[in-house]
Amino acid sequence: MLPHVVVPSILAAFLIPEWHLSGAQAGLLAGSGAAGYMLTVPVLATLTDRIDARRILIAGSALSALGTLLFGLFATGLWSGALFNAMAGMGFAGAYMPGLKALTDRLAPGDSSRAITLYTSSFSFGVGLSFLVSQLVAEAWGWRSAFFVTAAGPLIMFAVCLLLRPVKPAPAPGRLLDFAPVLQNRNAMGFVLGYGAHCFELYGIRTWIVAFWTFVAARSSDASILTPIVVSVVFSVLAMPASILGNEFALRFGRHRAISAVMLASATVALLIGMLADKSPWLLLPLVLVYAITVPADSGALTSGMSMAADPSYRGATMAMHSTVGFSLSAFGAWAVGVALDAAGGPQNSSAWMAAFSVLAAGILLGPVALYWSRRETQ
């Protein structure tokens, strides 16, 4: 996870001014990693139904490191940066869902909800570490050094993968990219589409949280300790306990009901932040911290719900659909927020942040709609 948000981490302070990027272009650059992921994950995740996911995890980790290094060495503008970031995203496609499949293939029989939630919530801890390391290294040694340092993360994962015991999956029926059984599983597809809404909001705010808090801090003289580094790291790290607690909440009160409640709360908080974007950071900070909890609180419950609703013979294909939809909307979320900022006057304008957070709220509100649709279809 170490290179995962290195591009969003350095956008506001380095890449936007140096490469003269608009909001939409910055969103496109940040979203290119998710786009590369989305293009590759259908094949790689589906392959895990046929070969040991560990082998894909090894190749994906190597490609992730390579794309990260190439960005640091050769990126000179929007298109070269997007190319190398997409390459890193393709490598991550061989790491995240295949990593989850490698985990579930090695779990003892029984309810895997908590184990899957721990895995997905660890994603957020990795994002927080990525925000922290990327910004500290970029400020100390320049933005290119951030890519060189963070590329070490997937190389360590490469070595760890070699220590995993081999597992041979059961023979999978059907063709390699046969998604018809997945699309026909309405219960699983409800979680998949809900995950798409979640990813739209999550990646949208992760791409722009540093730029937003840069705007907030610049308007106040008493926010010296509330730097963009501190806020972005805390925002990301809070996601891990939030995701675990969200899944426990779902187990206790019902998965559909709990996820929908979290999504509605998240949309409400997003709109409040947008309305108060030009106010004191001490007023905004509690809202941002609440948002740091509501945004990821549905993640573990959505992913574990998808895994448990999937046909065991098509679990890899279902995970592929889950990731394809999720990361497609991740890329769209990063870009859509940038477009909203441009349309409303740019990131130095408080009304632009109202527009940006309204886009995030609108995206997450589609989640309860998807869950209601799937529940109606399965009743």
CSV table of C-alpha atoms in Angstrom, one decimal:
chain,number,residue,atom,x,y,z
A,1,MET,CA,0.0,0.0,0.0
A,2,LEU,CA,2.9,2.4,0.4
A,3,PRO,CA,2.8,3.9,-3.1
A,4,HIS,CA,-1.0,4.0,-3.2
A,5,VAL,CA,-1.7,7.7,-2.6
A,6,VAL,CA,1.6,9.2,-3.4
A,7,VAL,CA,0.1,11.1,-6.3
A,8,PRO,CA,-2.8,12.6,-4.3
A,9,SER,CA,-0.4,13.4,-1.5
A,10,ILE,CA,1.8,15.7,-3.6
A,11,LEU,CA,-0.8,17.1,-6.0
A,12,ALA,CA,-1.5,20.3,-4.3
A,13,ALA,CA,2.0,21.3,-3.2
A,14,PHE,CA,4.0,20.0,-6.2
A,15,LEU,CA,2.4,18.6,-9.3
A,16,ILE,CA,-0.5,21.1,-9.8
A,17,PRO,CA,1.8,24.2,-9.7
A,18,GLU,CA,4.8,22.6,-11.5
A,19,TRP,CA,2.8,21.0,-14.3
A,20,HIS,CA,0.1,23.8,-14.4
A,21,LEU,CA,-2.8,21.4,-14.0
A,22,SER,CA,-6.5,22.3,-13.8
A,23,GLY,CA,-8.7,20.6,-11.2
A,24,ALA,CA,-10.1,18.2,-13.9
A,25,GLN,CA,-6.5,17.4,-15.1
A,26,ALA,CA,-5.4,16.8,-11.5
A,27,GLY,CA,-8.3,14.5,-10.9
A,28,LEU,CA,-7.5,12.6,-14.1
A,29,LEU,CA,-3.9,12.2,-13.1
A,30,ALA,CA,-4.9,10.9,-9.6
A,31,GLY,CA,-7.6,8.7,-11.0
A,32,SER,CA,-5.3,7.1,-13.6
A,33,GLY,CA,-4.1,4.6,-11.1
A,34,ALA,CA,-7.7,3.5,-10.4
A,35,ALA,CA,-8.3,3.3,-14.2
A,36,GLY,CA,-5.3,1.0,-14.7
A,37,TYR,CA,-6.6,-1.1,-11.9
A,38,MET,CA,-10.1,-1.3,-13.3
A,39,LEU,CA,-8.8,-2.4,-16.8
A,40,THR,CA,-6.7,-5.2,-15.4
A,41,VAL,CA,-8.6,-6.6,-12.4
A,42,PRO,CA,-11.3,-8.5,-14.3
A,43,VAL,CA,-8.7,-10.9,-15.7
A,44,LEU,CA,-6.4,-11.1,-12.7
A,45,ALA,CA,-9.1,-11.5,-10.0
A,46,THR,CA,-11.0,-14.1,-12.2
A,47,LEU,CA,-7.8,-16.0,-12.7
A,48,THR,CA,-7.7,-16.7,-8.9
A,49,ASP,CA,-10.5,-19.2,-9.4
A,50,ARG,CA,-8.1,-21.2,-11.5
A,51,ILE,CA,-4.5,-20.7,-10.2
A,52,ASP,CA,-3.1,-19.9,-6.8
A,53,ALA,CA,-3.7,-16.2,-6.1
A,54,ARG,CA,-0.2,-16.1,-4.5
A,55,ARG,CA,1.4,-16.2,-8.0
A,56,ILE,CA,-0.7,-13.2,-9.2
A,57,LEU,CA,0.2,-11.4,-6.0
A,58,ILE,CA,3.9,-11.8,-6.7
A,59,ALA,CA,3.6,-10.4,-10.3
A,60,GLY,CA,1.3,-7.6,-9.2
A,61,SER,CA,3.7,-6.5,-6.5
A,62,ALA,CA,6.6,-6.4,-8.9
A,63,LEU,CA,4.6,-4.3,-11.5
A,64,SER,CA,3.4,-1.9,-8.8
A,65,ALA,CA,7.0,-1.2,-7.7
A,66,LEU,CA,8.1,-0.7,-11.4
A,67,GLY,CA,5.3,1.8,-12.2
A,68,THR,CA,6.1,3.8,-9.1
A,69,LEU,CA,9.8,3.9,-9.9
A,70,LEU,CA,9.2,4.9,-13.5
A,71,PHE,CA,6.9,7.8,-12.3
A,72,GLY,CA,9.7,9.1,-10.1
A,73,LEU,CA,12.3,8.7,-12.9
A,74,PHE,CA,10.6,9.9,-16.0
A,75,ALA,CA,7.2,11.6,-15.4
A,76,THR,CA,7.2,15.2,-16.8
A,77,GLY,CA,3.6,16.1,-17.2
A,78,LEU,CA,0.0,14.9,-17.2
A,79,TRP,CA,0.1,12.1,-19.8
A,80,SER,CA,3.5,10.6,-18.9
A,81,GLY,CA,2.4,10.7,-15.2
A,82,ALA,CA,-0.9,9.1,-16.0
A,83,LEU,CA,0.8,6.4,-17.9
A,84,PHE,CA,3.1,5.4,-15.1
A,85,ASN,CA,0.4,5.8,-12.5
A,86,ALA,CA,-1.8,3.5,-14.5
A,87,MET,CA,1.0,1.0,-14.6
A,88,ALA,CA,1.2,1.1,-10.9
A,89,GLY,CA,-2.5,0.7,-10.7
A,90,MET,CA,-2.3,-2.4,-12.9
A,91,GLY,CA,0.2,-3.9,-10.5
A,92,PHE,CA,-2.1,-3.1,-7.6
A,93,ALA,CA,-4.9,-5.0,-9.4
A,94,GLY,CA,-2.7,-8.0,-9.0
A,95,ALA,CA,-2.3,-7.3,-5.3
A,96,TYR,CA,-5.5,-6.2,-3.6
A,97,MET,CA,-8.3,-8.6,-4.6
A,98,PRO,CA,-5.9,-11.5,-5.4
A,99,GLY,CA,-4.5,-10.8,-1.9
A,100,LEU,CA,-8.0,-11.1,-0.5
A,101,LYS,CA,-8.5,-14.4,-2.4
A,102,ALA,CA,-5.1,-15.6,-1.2
A,103,LEU,CA,-6.3,-14.9,2.3
A,104,THR,CA,-9.7,-16.6,2.0
A,105,ASP,CA,-8.2,-19.6,0.3
A,106,ARG,CA,-6.0,-20.1,3.4
A,107,LEU,CA,-8.8,-19.5,6.1
A,108,ALA,CA,-10.3,-22.4,8.0
A,109,PRO,CA,-14.0,-23.1,7.1
A,110,GLY,CA,-16.5,-20.9,8.8
A,111,ASP,CA,-17.6,-17.3,8.9
A,112,SER,CA,-14.9,-15.2,7.4
A,113,SER,CA,-16.6,-11.8,7.9
A,114,ARG,CA,-14.2,-10.5,10.5
A,115,ALA,CA,-11.0,-11.7,8.7
A,116,ILE,CA,-12.1,-10.1,5.5
A,117,THR,CA,-13.0,-6.9,7.4
A,118,LEU,CA,-9.5,-6.8,9.0
A,119,TYR,CA,-7.9,-7.2,5.6
A,120,THR,CA,-10.0,-4.4,4.0
A,121,SER,CA,-9.6,-2.1,7.0
A,122,SER,CA,-5.8,-2.6,6.8
A,123,PHE,CA,-6.1,-1.0,3.4
A,124,SER,CA,-6.8,2.3,5.2
A,125,PHE,CA,-3.9,1.9,7.6
A,126,GLY,CA,-1.7,1.5,4.5
A,127,VAL,CA,-3.2,4.6,2.9
A,128,GLY,CA,-2.5,6.6,6.1
A,129,LEU,CA,1.1,5.4,6.0
A,130,SER,CA,1.3,6.3,2.3
A,131,PHE,CA,0.1,9.8,3.0
A,132,LEU,CA,2.6,10.3,5.8
A,133,VAL,CA,5.7,8.9,4.1
A,134,SER,CA,4.9,10.5,0.7
A,135,GLN,CA,4.5,14.0,2.1
A,136,LEU,CA,7.4,13.9,4.5
A,137,VAL,CA,9.8,12.6,1.9
A,138,ALA,CA,8.6,15.0,-0.8
A,139,GLU,CA,9.1,18.0,1.6
A,140,ALA,CA,12.5,16.8,2.6
A,141,TRP,CA,14.0,15.6,-0.6
A,142,GLY,CA,11.7,16.6,-3.5
A,143,TRP,CA,8.6,14.9,-4.9
A,144,ARG,CA,10.5,12.4,-7.1
A,145,SER,CA,12.1,10.9,-4.0
A,146,ALA,CA,8.6,10.1,-2.7
A,147,PHE,CA,8.2,7.6,-5.5
A,148,PHE,CA,11.6,6.1,-5.0
A,149,VAL,CA,11.0,5.5,-1.3
A,150,THR,CA,7.4,4.2,-1.5
A,151,ALA,CA,8.3,1.7,-4.3
A,152,ALA,CA,10.0,-0.3,-1.5
A,153,GLY,CA,6.6,-1.3,-0.1
A,154,PRO,CA,5.5,-3.6,-2.9
A,155,LEU,CA,9.0,-5.0,-3.1
A,156,ILE,CA,8.7,-6.1,0.5
A,157,MET,CA,5.3,-7.6,-0.3
A,158,PHE,CA,7.0,-9.5,-3.2
A,159,ALA,CA,9.3,-11.1,-0.7
A,160,VAL,CA,6.5,-11.9,1.8
A,161,CYS,CA,4.5,-13.7,-0.9
A,162,LEU,CA,7.4,-16.1,-1.5
A,163,LEU,CA,6.8,-17.4,2.1
A,164,LEU,CA,3.1,-18.2,1.7
A,165,ARG,CA,2.3,-21.9,1.3
A,166,PRO,CA,1.0,-22.8,-2.1
A,167,VAL,CA,-2.8,-23.5,-2.5
A,168,LYS,CA,-4.5,-25.0,-5.5
A,169,PRO,CA,-8.0,-23.8,-6.0
A,170,ALA,CA,-10.8,-26.2,-6.9
A,171,PRO,CA,-11.5,-26.4,-10.7
A,172,ALA,CA,-13.7,-23.5,-11.8
A,173,PRO,CA,-16.7,-24.0,-14.1
A,174,GLY,CA,-17.3,-21.9,-17.2
A,175,ARG,CA,-15.1,-19.6,-19.2
A,176,LEU,CA,-12.4,-17.3,-17.8
A,177,LEU,CA,-14.4,-14.1,-18.0
A,178,ASP,CA,-17.8,-15.5,-17.6
A,179,PHE,CA,-19.6,-12.9,-15.5
A,180,ALA,CA,-23.1,-13.9,-16.3
A,181,PRO,CA,-23.5,-15.9,-13.0
A,182,VAL,CA,-22.2,-12.9,-11.1
A,183,LEU,CA,-24.6,-10.5,-12.7
A,184,GLN,CA,-27.5,-12.9,-12.0
A,185,ASN,CA,-26.7,-13.0,-8.3
A,186,ARG,CA,-28.7,-10.0,-7.3
A,187,ASN,CA,-27.8,-10.1,-3.7
A,188,ALA,CA,-24.1,-10.0,-4.4
A,189,MET,CA,-24.6,-7.3,-7.1
A,190,GLY,CA,-26.3,-5.1,-4.5
A,191,PHE,CA,-23.1,-5.1,-2.5
A,192,VAL,CA,-21.0,-4.6,-5.6
A,193,LEU,CA,-22.9,-1.5,-6.7
A,194,GLY,CA,-23.0,-0.2,-3.1
A,195,TYR,CA,-19.2,-0.6,-3.1
A,196,GLY,CA,-19.0,1.5,-6.2
A,197,ALA,CA,-20.8,4.3,-4.5
A,198,HIS,CA,-18.5,3.9,-1.5
A,199,CYS,CA,-15.4,4.0,-3.7
A,200,PHE,CA,-16.6,7.1,-5.6
A,201,GLU,CA,-16.8,9.0,-2.3
A,202,LEU,CA,-13.7,7.5,-0.7
A,203,TYR,CA,-11.3,8.1,-3.6
A,204,GLY,CA,-12.9,11.5,-4.3
A,205,ILE,CA,-12.1,12.7,-0.8
A,206,ARG,CA,-8.7,10.9,-0.6
A,207,THR,CA,-7.6,12.6,-3.8
A,208,TRP,CA,-8.6,16.1,-2.6
A,209,ILE,CA,-8.2,16.0,1.2
A,210,VAL,CA,-4.7,17.5,1.1
A,211,ALA,CA,-5.8,20.3,-1.2
A,212,PHE,CA,-9.0,20.9,0.9
A,213,TRP,CA,-7.1,21.2,4.1
A,214,THR,CA,-4.4,23.4,2.4
A,215,PHE,CA,-7.3,25.7,1.6
A,216,VAL,CA,-8.6,25.6,5.2
A,217,ALA,CA,-5.3,26.1,6.8
A,218,ALA,CA,-4.3,29.0,4.5
A,219,ARG,CA,-7.3,31.0,5.8
A,220,SER,CA,-6.4,30.8,9.4
A,221,SER,CA,-3.3,31.8,11.5
A,222,ASP,CA,-4.0,29.5,14.4
A,223,ALA,CA,-3.9,26.2,12.6
A,224,SER,CA,-0.2,25.5,12.6
A,225,ILE,CA,-0.5,22.1,14.1
A,226,LEU,CA,-3.3,21.1,11.8
A,227,THR,CA,-1.2,20.7,8.7
A,228,PRO,CA,-2.4,18.9,5.6
A,229,ILE,CA,0.0,16.0,6.5
A,230,VAL,CA,-1.5,15.6,10.0
A,231,VAL,CA,-5.1,15.8,8.8
A,232,SER,CA,-4.7,13.5,5.8
A,233,VAL,CA,-2.9,10.8,7.9
A,234,VAL,CA,-5.4,11.0,10.7
A,235,PHE,CA,-8.3,10.9,8.2
A,236,SER,CA,-6.9,7.7,6.7
A,237,VAL,CA,-5.8,5.9,9.8
A,238,LEU,CA,-9.3,6.4,11.4
A,239,ALA,CA,-10.7,4.3,8.6
A,240,MET,CA,-9.3,1.1,10.0
A,241,PRO,CA,-11.2,1.0,13.3
A,242,ALA,CA,-14.2,2.6,11.5
A,243,SER,CA,-14.4,-0.2,9.0
A,244,ILE,CA,-14.1,-2.9,11.7
A,245,LEU,CA,-16.7,-1.3,13.9
A,246,GLY,CA,-19.0,-0.8,10.8
A,247,ASN,CA,-18.9,-4.5,10.1
A,248,GLU,CA,-19.7,-5.3,13.7
A,249,PHE,CA,-22.6,-2.9,13.5
A,250,ALA,CA,-23.7,-4.7,10.4
A,251,LEU,CA,-23.5,-8.1,12.1
A,252,ARG,CA,-25.6,-6.9,15.0
A,253,PHE,CA,-28.3,-4.8,13.2
A,254,GLY,CA,-28.4,-6.3,9.7
A,255,ARG,CA,-26.0,-5.6,6.9
A,256,HIS,CA,-28.4,-3.7,4.5
A,257,ARG,CA,-29.8,-1.5,7.3
A,258,ALA,CA,-26.4,-0.7,8.8
A,259,ILE,CA,-24.7,0.1,5.5
A,260,SER,CA,-27.6,2.4,4.4
A,261,ALA,CA,-27.5,4.3,7.7
A,262,VAL,CA,-23.8,4.9,7.4
A,263,MET,CA,-24.1,6.1,3.8
A,264,LEU,CA,-26.9,8.5,4.7
A,265,ALA,CA,-24.9,9.9,7.6
A,266,SER,CA,-21.8,10.3,5.4
A,267,ALA,CA,-23.8,12.3,2.8
A,268,THR,CA,-25.1,14.6,5.6
A,269,VAL,CA,-21.6,15.2,7.0
A,270,ALA,CA,-20.2,15.9,3.5
A,271,LEU,CA,-22.8,18.6,2.9
A,272,LEU,CA,-22.1,20.2,6.3
A,273,ILE,CA,-18.4,20.4,5.5
A,274,GLY,CA,-19.1,22.0,2.2
A,275,MET,CA,-21.4,24.6,3.7
A,276,LEU,CA,-18.8,25.5,6.4
A,277,ALA,CA,-15.7,25.3,4.1
A,278,ASP,CA,-14.7,28.9,4.8
A,279,LYS,CA,-15.1,28.7,8.5
A,280,SER,CA,-12.5,28.1,11.3
A,281,PRO,CA,-10.4,24.9,11.1
A,282,TRP,CA,-11.4,24.3,14.7
A,283,LEU,CA,-15.1,24.1,13.6
A,284,LEU,CA,-14.3,22.0,10.5
A,285,LEU,CA,-11.9,19.6,12.2
A,286,PRO,CA,-14.6,17.7,14.2
A,287,LEU,CA,-16.7,17.4,11.1
A,288,VAL,CA,-13.7,16.1,9.1
A,289,LEU,CA,-13.0,13.6,11.8
A,290,VAL,CA,-16.6,12.4,11.8
A,291,TYR,CA,-16.4,12.2,8.0
A,292,ALA,CA,-13.2,10.1,8.4
A,293,ILE,CA,-15.3,7.6,10.2
A,294,THR,CA,-18.5,7.6,8.1
A,295,VAL,CA,-16.7,7.3,4.7
A,296,PRO,CA,-15.0,4.0,5.4
A,297,ALA,CA,-17.4,2.5,7.9
A,298,ASP,CA,-19.3,0.7,5.2
A,299,SER,CA,-16.3,-0.8,3.4
A,300,GLY,CA,-15.7,-4.0,5.4
A,301,ALA,CA,-19.5,-4.7,5.6
A,302,LEU,CA,-19.8,-4.3,1.8
A,303,THR,CA,-16.8,-6.5,0.9
A,304,SER,CA,-17.6,-9.2,3.4
A,305,GLY,CA,-21.3,-9.1,2.3
A,306,MET,CA,-20.2,-9.5,-1.3
A,307,SER,CA,-17.9,-12.4,-0.5
A,308,MET,CA,-20.5,-14.3,1.6
A,309,ALA,CA,-23.2,-13.7,-1.1
A,310,ALA,CA,-21.0,-14.9,-3.9
A,311,ASP,CA,-21.4,-18.4,-5.4
A,312,PRO,CA,-18.2,-20.2,-4.1
A,313,SER,CA,-17.5,-21.4,-7.6
A,314,TYR,CA,-17.5,-17.8,-8.8
A,315,ARG,CA,-16.0,-16.0,-5.8
A,316,GLY,CA,-13.0,-14.9,-7.8
A,317,ALA,CA,-15.2,-13.6,-10.6
A,318,THR,CA,-17.4,-11.8,-8.1
A,319,MET,CA,-14.4,-10.2,-6.5
A,320,ALA,CA,-13.3,-9.1,-10.0
A,321,MET,CA,-16.7,-7.5,-10.6
A,322,HIS,CA,-16.6,-5.9,-7.1
A,323,SER,CA,-13.2,-4.3,-7.8
A,324,THR,CA,-13.9,-3.3,-11.4
A,325,VAL,CA,-17.1,-1.4,-10.4
A,326,GLY,CA,-15.4,0.0,-7.3
A,327,PHE,CA,-12.2,1.3,-9.0
A,328,SER,CA,-14.0,2.5,-12.1
A,329,LEU,CA,-16.0,4.8,-9.8
A,330,SER,CA,-12.9,5.6,-7.8
A,331,ALA,CA,-11.4,7.1,-11.0
A,332,PHE,CA,-14.6,8.9,-11.8
A,333,GLY,CA,-14.9,10.3,-8.3
A,334,ALA,CA,-11.4,11.8,-8.3
A,335,TRP,CA,-12.1,13.4,-11.7
A,336,ALA,CA,-15.7,14.5,-10.9
A,337,VAL,CA,-14.6,16.4,-7.8
A,338,GLY,CA,-11.9,18.2,-9.9
A,339,VAL,CA,-14.5,19.1,-12.5
A,340,ALA,CA,-16.8,20.5,-9.7
A,341,LEU,CA,-13.9,22.6,-8.3
A,342,ASP,CA,-13.1,24.0,-11.8
A,343,ALA,CA,-16.8,24.8,-12.5
A,344,ALA,CA,-17.3,26.6,-9.2
A,345,GLY,CA,-14.2,28.8,-9.3
A,346,GLY,CA,-11.2,26.7,-8.4
A,347,PRO,CA,-9.9,25.2,-5.1
A,348,GLN,CA,-9.2,28.7,-3.7
A,349,ASN,CA,-12.9,29.4,-3.6
A,350,SER,CA,-15.1,28.2,-0.8
A,351,SER,CA,-18.1,27.8,-3.1
A,352,ALA,CA,-16.0,25.4,-5.1
A,353,TRP,CA,-15.6,23.2,-2.1
A,354,MET,CA,-19.4,23.3,-1.5
A,355,ALA,CA,-19.8,22.0,-5.0
A,356,ALA,CA,-17.1,19.3,-4.5
A,357,PHE,CA,-18.6,18.0,-1.3
A,358,SER,CA,-22.1,18.0,-2.9
A,359,VAL,CA,-20.7,15.8,-5.6
A,360,LEU,CA,-19.4,13.4,-3.0
A,361,ALA,CA,-22.7,13.4,-1.1
A,362,ALA,CA,-24.6,12.7,-4.3
A,363,GLY,CA,-22.3,9.8,-5.1
A,364,ILE,CA,-22.7,8.0,-1.8
A,365,LEU,CA,-26.5,8.4,-1.8
A,366,LEU,CA,-26.6,6.0,-4.7
A,367,GLY,CA,-25.5,3.2,-2.4
A,368,PRO,CA,-28.7,2.8,-0.4
A,369,VAL,CA,-30.6,2.8,-3.7
A,370,ALA,CA,-28.5,-0.1,-5.0
A,371,LEU,CA,-29.0,-2.1,-1.7
A,372,TYR,CA,-32.7,-1.5,-1.7
A,373,TRP,CA,-32.9,-2.7,-5.4
A,374,SER,CA,-31.0,-5.9,-4.6
A,375,ARG,CA,-33.1,-6.6,-1.5
A,376,ARG,CA,-36.3,-6.1,-3.4
A,377,GLU,CA,-35.1,-8.4,-6.2
A,378,THR,CA,-34.2,-11.2,-3.7
A,379,GLN,CA,-37.3,-11.0,-1.6
